[in-house]
mmCIF file of C-alpha atoms in Angstrom:
data_model
loop_
_atom_site.group_PDB
_atom_site.id
_atom_site.type_symbol
_atom_site.label_atom_id
_atom_site.label_comp_id
_atom_site.label_asym_id
_atom_site.label_seq_id
_atom_site.Cartn_x
_atom_site.Cartn_y
_atom_site.Cartn_z
ATOM 1 C CA MET A 1 -16.400 16.533 -12.096
ATOM 2 C CA SER A 2 -15.087 17.447 -8.652
ATOM 3 C CA GLN A 3 -13.799 20.978 -8.134
ATOM 4 C CA VAL A 4 -10.948 19.918 -5.825
ATOM 5 C CA SER A 5 -7.565 18.862 -7.113
ATOM 6 C CA LEU A 6 -5.020 16.302 -6.051
ATOM 7 C CA PRO A 7 -1.840 17.382 -4.250
ATOM 8 C CA PRO A 8 1.059 18.049 -6.616
ATOM 9 C CA SER A 9 3.345 15.253 -7.723
ATOM 10 C CA LEU A 10 6.834 14.936 -6.284
ATOM 11 C CA HIS A 11 8.015 14.891 -9.895
ATOM 12 C CA PRO A 12 5.423 16.715 -12.053
ATOM 13 C CA ASP A 13 6.996 15.472 -15.280
ATOM 14 C CA LEU A 14 6.479 11.808 -14.335
ATOM 15 C CA PRO A 15 3.519 9.485 -13.619
ATOM 16 C CA LEU A 16 2.254 9.335 -10.036
ATOM 17 C CA THR A 17 3.466 6.882 -7.415
ATOM 18 C CA ALA A 18 1.876 5.832 -4.135
ATOM 19 C CA LEU A 19 2.737 3.487 -1.311
ATOM 20 C CA ALA A 20 -0.189 1.114 -0.873
ATOM 21 C CA PRO A 21 -1.717 1.084 2.610
ATOM 22 C CA MET A 22 -1.063 -2.197 4.410
ATOM 23 C CA GLN A 23 -2.583 -2.753 7.822
ATOM 24 C CA ASP A 24 -0.024 -3.142 10.634
ATOM 25 C CA VAL A 25 2.822 -2.456 8.178
ATOM 26 C CA THR A 26 2.627 1.008 6.626
ATOM 27 C CA ASN A 27 2.471 2.956 9.865
ATOM 28 C CA HIS A 28 4.069 6.336 10.482
ATOM 29 C CA TRP A 29 7.445 4.774 11.184
ATOM 30 C CA PHE A 30 7.519 2.800 7.941
ATOM 31 C CA MET A 31 6.483 5.861 5.945
ATOM 32 C CA LYS A 32 9.482 7.679 7.390
ATOM 33 C CA VAL A 33 11.712 4.776 6.373
ATOM 34 C CA ILE A 34 10.332 4.796 2.827
ATOM 35 C CA ALA A 35 10.778 8.563 2.625
ATOM 36 C CA HIS A 36 14.434 8.143 3.606
ATOM 37 C CA TYR A 37 15.086 5.908 0.597
ATOM 38 C CA GLY A 38 13.046 7.817 -1.969
ATOM 39 C CA SER A 39 9.463 8.761 -1.265
ATOM 40 C CA SER A 40 6.395 8.015 -3.310
ATOM 41 C CA ASP A 41 4.217 10.974 -4.331
ATOM 42 C CA TYR A 42 1.453 9.973 -1.928
ATOM 43 C CA PHE A 43 0.988 8.034 1.271
ATOM 44 C CA PHE A 44 -2.230 6.473 2.583
ATOM 45 C CA THR A 45 -2.821 5.625 6.231
ATOM 46 C CA GLU A 46 -3.728 2.209 7.502
ATOM 47 C CA TYR A 47 -7.502 2.089 7.624
ATOM 48 C CA PHE A 48 -9.507 3.688 10.390
ATOM 49 C CA ARG A 49 -12.179 1.169 11.373
ATOM 50 C CA VAL A 50 -15.567 2.860 11.321
ATOM 51 C CA ASN A 51 -18.700 1.728 13.169
ATOM 52 C CA ASP A 52 -21.229 3.136 15.606
ATOM 53 C CA THR A 53 -18.774 3.114 18.538
ATOM 54 C CA SER A 54 -15.557 3.883 16.659
ATOM 55 C CA ARG A 55 -13.163 6.696 17.465
ATOM 56 C CA LEU A 56 -10.092 7.741 15.532
ATOM 57 C CA ASN A 57 -7.279 5.308 16.278
ATOM 58 C CA ARG A 58 -4.486 7.324 17.907
ATOM 59 C CA ASN A 59 -1.687 5.188 16.485
ATOM 60 C CA ILE A 60 -2.983 5.569 12.940
ATOM 61 C CA LEU A 61 -3.725 9.250 13.511
ATOM 62 C CA ALA A 62 -0.032 9.751 14.361
ATOM 63 C CA ALA A 63 0.791 9.103 10.694
ATOM 64 C CA ILE A 64 -1.143 12.309 9.991
ATOM 65 C CA THR A 65 -0.304 14.510 12.979
ATOM 66 C CA GLU A 66 3.392 13.571 12.957
ATOM 67 C CA ASN A 67 3.841 13.342 9.203
ATOM 68 C CA ASN A 68 7.300 14.734 8.470
ATOM 69 C CA THR A 69 7.892 12.870 5.218
ATOM 70 C CA GLY A 70 7.296 15.973 3.120
ATOM 71 C CA ARG A 71 4.595 14.117 1.184
ATOM 72 C CA PRO A 72 0.781 14.401 1.338
ATOM 73 C CA ILE A 73 -1.092 11.695 3.205
ATOM 74 C CA PHE A 74 -4.628 10.457 2.601
ATOM 75 C CA ALA A 75 -6.705 9.171 5.515
ATOM 76 C CA GLN A 76 -8.227 5.784 4.718
ATOM 77 C CA MET A 77 -11.487 4.518 6.218
ATOM 78 C CA ILE A 78 -13.126 1.105 6.218
ATOM 79 C CA GLY A 79 -16.745 0.543 7.158
ATOM 80 C CA GLU A 80 -20.319 0.398 5.872
ATOM 81 C CA SER A 81 -22.372 2.486 8.303
ATOM 82 C CA ILE A 82 -23.132 5.636 6.316
ATOM 83 C CA PRO A 83 -23.727 7.986 9.295
ATOM 84 C CA ASP A 84 -20.517 6.826 10.944
ATOM 85 C CA LEU A 85 -18.467 7.041 7.735
ATOM 86 C CA VAL A 86 -19.715 10.617 7.296
ATOM 87 C CA ARG A 87 -18.974 11.452 10.926
ATOM 88 C CA THR A 88 -15.462 10.010 10.680
ATOM 89 C CA ALA A 89 -14.733 11.712 7.360
ATOM 90 C CA LYS A 90 -15.682 15.078 8.853
ATOM 91 C CA GLU A 91 -13.460 14.412 11.886
ATOM 92 C CA LEU A 92 -10.547 13.501 9.645
ATOM 93 C CA CYS A 93 -11.004 16.689 7.635
ATOM 94 C CA ASN A 94 -10.071 18.630 10.779
ATOM 95 C CA TYR A 95 -6.526 17.335 10.318
ATOM 96 C CA ASN A 96 -3.861 18.069 7.728
ATOM 97 C CA ILE A 97 -4.824 15.369 5.245
ATOM 98 C CA ALA A 98 -4.602 15.355 1.463
ATOM 99 C CA GLY A 99 -8.015 13.724 1.231
ATOM 100 C CA VAL A 100 -10.246 10.906 2.467
ATOM 101 C CA ASP A 101 -9.939 7.414 0.986
ATOM 102 C CA LEU A 102 -12.572 4.667 1.170
ATOM 103 C CA ASN A 103 -11.307 1.095 1.320
ATOM 104 C CA MET A 104 -13.358 -1.160 -0.952
ATOM 105 C CA GLY A 105 -10.659 -3.722 -1.579
ATOM 106 C CA CYS A 106 -9.421 -5.381 1.609
ATOM 107 C CA PRO A 107 -9.442 -9.149 0.856
ATOM 108 C CA ALA A 108 -9.130 -10.447 4.428
ATOM 109 C CA PRO A 109 -12.062 -12.797 5.133
ATOM 110 C CA ARG A 110 -12.539 -11.384 8.648
ATOM 111 C CA ILE A 111 -13.078 -8.003 6.966
ATOM 112 C CA TYR A 112 -15.183 -8.770 3.893
ATOM 113 C CA ARG A 113 -17.503 -11.065 5.879
ATOM 114 C CA LYS A 114 -18.648 -7.894 7.663
ATOM 115 C CA ASN A 115 -19.576 -6.425 4.261
ATOM 116 C CA VAL A 116 -16.795 -3.858 4.488
ATOM 117 C CA GLY A 117 -13.596 -3.469 2.498
ATOM 118 C CA GLY A 118 -13.807 -5.792 -0.493
ATOM 119 C CA GLY A 119 -17.178 -6.992 0.747
ATOM 120 C CA LEU A 120 -18.774 -3.718 -0.367
ATOM 121 C CA LEU A 121 -18.243 -4.693 -4.004
ATOM 122 C CA LEU A 122 -21.159 -7.107 -3.636
ATOM 123 C CA PHE A 123 -23.538 -4.206 -2.992
ATOM 124 C CA PRO A 124 -23.412 -1.483 -5.674
ATOM 125 C CA ASP A 125 -26.571 0.155 -4.316
ATOM 126 C CA LYS A 126 -24.898 0.538 -0.917
ATOM 127 C CA VAL A 127 -21.735 1.861 -2.571
ATOM 128 C CA ASP A 128 -23.898 4.418 -4.388
ATOM 129 C CA ARG A 129 -25.353 5.701 -1.119
ATOM 130 C CA ILE A 130 -21.983 5.713 0.673
ATOM 131 C CA LEU A 131 -20.180 7.633 -2.063
ATOM 132 C CA GLY A 132 -23.035 10.086 -2.400
ATOM 133 C CA GLU A 133 -23.041 10.946 1.301
ATOM 134 C CA LEU A 134 -19.251 11.069 1.534
ATOM 135 C CA ARG A 135 -19.016 13.354 -1.492
ATOM 136 C CA GLN A 136 -21.297 15.849 0.216
ATOM 137 C CA ALA A 137 -19.307 15.618 3.461
ATOM 138 C CA VAL A 138 -15.878 15.814 1.811
ATOM 139 C CA ASN A 139 -16.352 18.740 -0.532
ATOM 140 C CA ASP A 140 -13.211 20.819 0.001
ATOM 141 C CA ARG A 141 -10.566 18.188 -0.657
ATOM 142 C CA PRO A 142 -10.157 14.965 -2.651
ATOM 143 C CA LEU A 143 -12.360 11.942 -2.009
ATOM 144 C CA THR A 144 -10.617 8.808 -3.270
ATOM 145 C CA VAL A 145 -11.378 5.091 -3.499
ATOM 146 C CA LYS A 146 -9.198 1.993 -3.344
ATOM 147 C CA MET A 147 -10.889 -1.100 -4.741
ATOM 148 C CA ARG A 148 -10.493 -4.374 -6.608
ATOM 149 C CA VAL A 149 -12.041 -5.468 -9.901
ATOM 150 C CA GLY A 150 -14.735 -7.481 -8.153
ATOM 151 C CA PHE A 151 -15.523 -9.791 -5.269
ATOM 152 C CA GLU A 152 -15.542 -13.305 -6.724
ATOM 153 C CA ASN A 153 -16.001 -12.210 -10.327
ATOM 154 C CA THR A 154 -16.207 -8.913 -12.192
ATOM 155 C CA GLU A 155 -20.004 -8.787 -12.415
ATOM 156 C CA THR A 156 -20.313 -5.445 -10.584
ATOM 157 C CA PHE A 157 -17.086 -3.897 -11.905
ATOM 158 C CA TYR A 158 -18.481 -1.527 -14.527
ATOM 159 C CA ASP A 159 -21.467 -0.573 -12.400
ATOM 160 C CA ILE A 160 -19.148 0.570 -9.633
ATOM 161 C CA LEU A 161 -16.900 2.414 -12.087
ATOM 162 C CA ASP A 162 -19.982 4.357 -13.182
ATOM 163 C CA LEU A 163 -20.606 5.238 -9.519
ATOM 164 C CA ILE A 164 -17.030 6.532 -9.307
ATOM 165 C CA ASN A 165 -17.999 8.952 -12.077
ATOM 166 C CA ARG A 166 -21.430 9.785 -10.693
ATOM 167 C CA HIS A 167 -20.000 10.950 -7.392
ATOM 168 C CA SER A 168 -16.957 12.768 -8.806
ATOM 169 C CA ILE A 169 -14.333 10.633 -7.086
ATOM 170 C CA ASP A 170 -10.941 12.345 -7.443
ATOM 171 C CA LEU A 171 -8.602 9.342 -7.597
ATOM 172 C CA LEU A 172 -9.137 5.593 -8.030
ATOM 173 C CA SER A 173 -6.522 3.084 -6.864
ATOM 174 C CA LEU A 174 -7.391 -0.190 -8.586
ATOM 175 C CA HIS A 175 -5.972 -3.612 -7.715
ATOM 176 C CA GLY A 176 -6.389 -5.850 -10.743
ATOM 177 C CA ARG A 177 -7.502 -8.955 -8.845
ATOM 178 C CA THR A 178 -10.785 -9.930 -7.220
ATOM 179 C CA VAL A 179 -11.212 -10.061 -3.461
ATOM 180 C CA LYS A 180 -11.293 -13.862 -3.556
ATOM 181 C CA ASP A 181 -8.040 -13.884 -5.567
ATOM 182 C CA MET A 182 -6.359 -12.180 -2.619
ATOM 183 C CA TYR A 183 -2.715 -11.879 -3.782
ATOM 184 C CA HIS A 184 -2.615 -14.958 -6.001
ATOM 185 C CA GLY A 185 -2.936 -15.484 -9.704
ATOM 186 C CA PRO A 186 -2.509 -13.114 -12.622
ATOM 187 C CA VAL A 187 -3.403 -9.443 -12.308
ATOM 188 C CA LYS A 188 -6.060 -8.324 -14.783
ATOM 189 C CA TYR A 189 -4.269 -5.298 -16.162
ATOM 190 C CA ASP A 190 -6.705 -5.272 -19.086
ATOM 191 C CA LEU A 191 -9.488 -4.374 -16.641
ATOM 192 C CA ILE A 192 -7.361 -1.577 -15.195
ATOM 193 C CA ALA A 193 -6.958 -0.317 -18.774
ATOM 194 C CA SER A 194 -10.756 -0.465 -19.179
ATOM 195 C CA ALA A 195 -11.190 1.532 -15.976
ATOM 196 C CA VAL A 196 -8.736 4.171 -17.196
ATOM 197 C CA LYS A 197 -10.903 4.679 -20.284
ATOM 198 C CA ARG A 198 -14.194 4.647 -18.388
ATOM 199 C CA VAL A 199 -13.665 6.851 -15.335
ATOM 200 C CA HIS A 200 -13.087 10.598 -15.316
ATOM 201 C CA CYS A 201 -10.480 10.637 -12.543
ATOM 202 C CA PRO A 202 -6.832 9.523 -12.519
ATOM 203 C CA VAL A 203 -6.294 5.798 -11.903
ATOM 204 C CA LEU A 204 -3.388 4.244 -10.016
ATOM 205 C CA ALA A 205 -2.634 0.708 -11.203
ATOM 206 C CA ASN A 206 -2.042 -1.701 -8.313
ATOM 207 C CA GLY A 207 -1.187 -5.389 -8.100
ATOM 208 C CA ASN A 208 2.127 -7.257 -8.290
ATOM 209 C CA ILE A 209 4.170 -4.257 -9.396
ATOM 210 C CA HIS A 210 7.376 -5.839 -8.202
ATOM 211 C CA SER A 211 10.034 -3.812 -10.012
ATOM 212 C CA ALA A 212 10.715 -0.623 -11.904
ATOM 213 C CA THR A 213 10.575 -2.502 -15.200
ATOM 214 C CA MET A 214 7.208 -3.985 -14.272
ATOM 215 C CA ALA A 215 5.885 -0.553 -13.331
ATOM 216 C CA LYS A 216 6.881 0.796 -16.742
ATOM 217 C CA GLU A 217 5.211 -2.146 -18.488
ATOM 218 C CA VAL A 218 2.001 -1.774 -16.477
ATOM 219 C CA LEU A 219 1.835 1.936 -17.155
ATOM 220 C CA SER A 220 2.275 1.318 -20.879
ATOM 221 C CA GLN A 221 -0.317 -1.467 -20.890
ATOM 222 C CA THR A 222 -2.985 0.322 -18.859
ATOM 223 C CA GLY A 223 -2.514 4.008 -19.617
ATOM 224 C CA ALA A 224 -2.894 4.641 -15.872
ATOM 225 C CA ALA A 225 -1.872 7.934 -14.286
ATOM 226 C CA GLY A 226 0.602 6.075 -12.106
ATOM 227 C CA VAL A 227 1.206 3.053 -9.931
ATOM 228 C CA MET A 228 0.568 2.040 -6.348
ATOM 229 C CA VAL A 229 3.113 -0.353 -4.856
ATOM 230 C CA GLY A 230 2.611 -2.317 -1.645
ATOM 231 C CA ARG A 231 4.420 -5.500 -0.685
ATOM 232 C CA TRP A 232 7.283 -4.991 -3.101
ATOM 233 C CA ALA A 233 8.113 -1.615 -1.556
ATOM 234 C CA VAL A 234 8.538 -3.481 1.730
ATOM 235 C CA GLY A 235 11.134 -5.723 0.113
ATOM 236 C CA ASN A 236 12.756 -2.892 -1.815
ATOM 237 C CA PRO A 237 12.198 0.617 -0.401
ATOM 238 C CA TRP A 238 14.316 2.039 -3.226
ATOM 239 C CA ILE A 239 11.651 0.989 -5.743
ATOM 240 C CA PHE A 240 10.055 4.422 -6.136
ATOM 241 C CA ASN A 241 13.373 6.022 -7.107
ATOM 242 C CA GLN A 242 14.036 3.091 -9.437
ATOM 243 C CA ILE A 243 10.605 3.535 -11.024
ATOM 244 C CA ARG A 244 11.380 7.192 -11.683
ATOM 245 C CA GLN A 245 14.707 6.193 -13.245
ATOM 246 C CA ALA A 246 12.940 3.692 -15.515
ATOM 247 C CA TRP A 247 10.329 6.248 -16.577
ATOM 248 C CA ARG A 248 13.102 8.697 -17.461
ATOM 249 C CA GLY A 249 14.862 6.018 -19.497
ATOM 250 C CA GLU A 250 17.847 6.025 -17.150
ATOM 251 C CA THR A 251 19.852 3.013 -16.022
ATOM 252 C CA ILE A 252 18.315 1.648 -12.822
ATOM 253 C CA THR A 253 20.752 1.936 -9.932
ATOM 254 C CA PRO A 254 21.328 -1.409 -8.174
ATOM 255 C CA VAL A 255 21.403 -1.398 -4.368
ATOM 256 C CA PRO A 256 24.406 -2.993 -2.594
ATOM 257 C CA LEU A 257 23.415 -5.672 -0.093
ATOM 258 C CA VAL A 258 25.284 -3.736 2.595
ATOM 259 C CA GLU A 259 22.704 -0.978 2.140
ATOM 260 C CA VAL A 260 19.952 -3.554 2.539
ATOM 261 C CA ARG A 261 21.565 -4.569 5.836
ATOM 262 C CA ASN A 262 21.362 -0.912 6.910
ATOM 263 C CA TYR A 263 17.686 -0.895 5.920
ATOM 264 C CA ILE A 264 17.110 -3.923 8.148
ATOM 265 C CA ASP A 265 18.751 -2.065 11.042
ATOM 266 C CA ARG A 266 16.505 0.917 10.392
ATOM 267 C CA LEU A 267 13.431 -1.336 10.516
ATOM 268 C CA TRP A 268 14.747 -2.889 13.717
ATOM 269 C CA GLN A 269 14.868 0.540 15.349
ATOM 270 C CA THR A 270 11.112 1.007 15.255
ATOM 271 C CA PRO A 271 10.018 3.076 18.287
ATOM 272 C CA THR A 272 7.896 0.188 19.598
ATOM 273 C CA ALA A 273 10.759 -2.334 19.570
ATOM 274 C CA ALA A 274 11.757 -1.645 23.179
ATOM 275 C CA THR A 275 8.318 -2.587 24.488
ATOM 276 C CA MET A 276 7.793 -5.632 22.266
ATOM 277 C CA PRO A 277 8.399 -9.161 23.605
ATOM 278 C CA VAL A 278 11.410 -10.866 22.008
ATOM 279 C CA ARG A 279 9.286 -13.289 19.998
ATOM 280 C CA SER A 280 7.176 -10.412 18.695
ATOM 281 C CA ARG A 281 10.273 -8.443 17.674
ATOM 282 C CA VAL A 282 11.630 -11.420 15.755
ATOM 283 C CA GLY A 283 8.266 -11.956 14.082
ATOM 284 C CA TYR A 284 8.040 -8.260 13.225
ATOM 285 C CA LEU A 285 11.382 -8.296 11.421
ATOM 286 C CA LYS A 286 10.634 -11.600 9.683
ATOM 287 C CA MET A 287 7.499 -10.001 8.227
ATOM 288 C CA PHE A 288 9.736 -7.575 6.312
ATOM 289 C CA LEU A 289 12.437 -10.138 5.557
ATOM 290 C CA ASN A 290 9.891 -12.380 3.822
ATOM 291 C CA TYR A 291 9.744 -9.755 1.072
ATOM 292 C CA ILE A 292 13.399 -8.718 1.122
ATOM 293 C CA ALA A 293 14.403 -12.364 0.698
ATOM 294 C CA LEU A 294 12.779 -12.614 -2.731
ATOM 295 C CA ASN A 295 15.253 -10.052 -4.067
ATOM 296 C CA VAL A 296 18.292 -11.640 -2.434
ATOM 297 C CA ASP A 297 18.703 -15.163 -3.791
ATOM 298 C CA ALA A 298 16.693 -17.038 -6.387
ATOM 299 C CA GLU A 299 17.296 -20.391 -4.679
ATOM 300 C CA GLY A 300 15.443 -19.328 -1.548
ATOM 301 C CA ASP A 301 18.215 -20.328 0.861
ATOM 302 C CA PHE A 302 18.027 -17.082 2.833
ATOM 303 C CA LEU A 303 14.243 -17.306 3.051
ATOM 304 C CA ARG A 304 14.443 -20.865 4.399
ATOM 305 C CA LEU A 305 17.208 -20.116 6.908
ATOM 306 C CA MET A 306 15.562 -16.893 8.034
ATOM 307 C CA ARG A 307 12.300 -18.642 8.825
ATOM 308 C CA GLN A 308 14.167 -21.228 10.914
ATOM 309 C CA THR A 309 15.749 -18.654 13.245
ATOM 310 C CA GLN A 310 14.181 -18.259 16.660
ATOM 311 C CA THR A 311 16.160 -15.560 18.455
ATOM 312 C CA GLU A 312 17.266 -12.022 17.685
ATOM 313 C CA ILE A 313 20.926 -13.037 17.691
ATOM 314 C CA GLU A 314 20.343 -15.903 15.265
ATOM 315 C CA LEU A 315 18.344 -13.682 12.937
ATOM 316 C CA LEU A 316 20.742 -10.734 12.913
ATOM 317 C CA ASN A 317 23.803 -12.975 12.592
ATOM 318 C CA LEU A 318 22.189 -14.609 9.559
ATOM 319 C CA CYS A 319 21.565 -11.171 8.066
ATOM 320 C CA ASP A 320 25.233 -10.307 8.601
ATOM 321 C CA ARG A 321 26.348 -13.480 6.846
ATOM 322 C CA ILE A 322 24.066 -12.932 3.872
ATOM 323 C CA PHE A 323 24.325 -9.180 3.385
ATOM 324 C CA LEU A 324 27.894 -8.416 4.449
ATOM 325 C CA ALA A 325 29.827 -11.419 3.111
ATOM 326 C CA ASP A 326 30.395 -9.961 -0.357
ATOM 327 C CA LEU A 327 30.346 -6.176 -0.648
ATOM 328 C CA THR A 328 30.043 -6.373 -4.432
ATOM 329 C CA LYS A 329 26.667 -8.113 -4.367
ATOM 330 C CA THR A 330 23.495 -6.132 -5.005
ATOM 331 C CA LEU A 331 19.775 -6.540 -4.480
ATOM 332 C CA ALA A 332 18.076 -8.027 -7.532
ATOM 333 C CA LEU A 333 16.212 -5.487 -9.643
ATOM 334 C CA ALA A 334 13.236 -7.853 -9.727
ATOM 335 C CA PRO A 335 12.271 -10.539 -7.213
ATOM 336 C CA SER A 336 12.523 -14.248 -7.765
ATOM 337 C CA LEU A 337 8.867 -15.260 -7.774
ATOM 338 C CA SER A 338 9.610 -18.984 -7.812
ATOM 339 C CA VAL A 339 10.885 -19.398 -4.251
#
């Protein structure tokens, strides 16, 4: 077992929560937004790409050096070159990070085809060497792993779980789908439950945790130490507070749509907005609205109309019509998954 310990929970009496790292989404600015509405216990950076010519990405590094969320942040790496992963891990340990996280779950084909991210799950022997070297390099703070239950099937799943134990990994974030599943199909929560029983470290259950009620169900089903929420925190940044309410047995507080409109304004005020071309700004906001829409109307009218807008004025006027028309309306406590 590792001698280092995880940073304390925001609420020690409750299971852990974490915002899942999402490339080009969960940057420093978005972490600040999430923290405004009710922070998770932990944050993870977007991944630092690691290869023989890589240097620490300054934009991603800002999430560490300018972290004013009040919550610990783990630095995530993606790569397969052992000397360069070790070099990068040591560089990252010079900063105020909670620990170093290895990405073994990214399902993007352009990533896994390079045998990194989720592609590493095809090579347990390589994973063994990587984790062994990283454990030696990262010996004064947590070393964590984010992974999926397999690449195309679960053939290597238990072998890699045993490697998690062998190298005293301090926290495992486990998405209950394979790499090839991407974000489709049922999540194999039974395999997350198996991992909880097999590994020595805490496990965060990840995958389609779309509401506070779902988080409570997944925790009960898996016995995990907590949950990691990604896309659904984009659509509902209040979800971590709602999860804590559910775990305490409290009534979940619904969010008025007018507050959602304020959230959209906050997203719109990203520091890079002024330098982005108009089309890019519209696309940036639509990326978030794709998730928000699923909690707004089950019929999908807002989603359809939003995707048809082409200018800032059209998009923001539509948001006004939808979110400010009836001040009694609230964001759904769970998304409509049928639209």
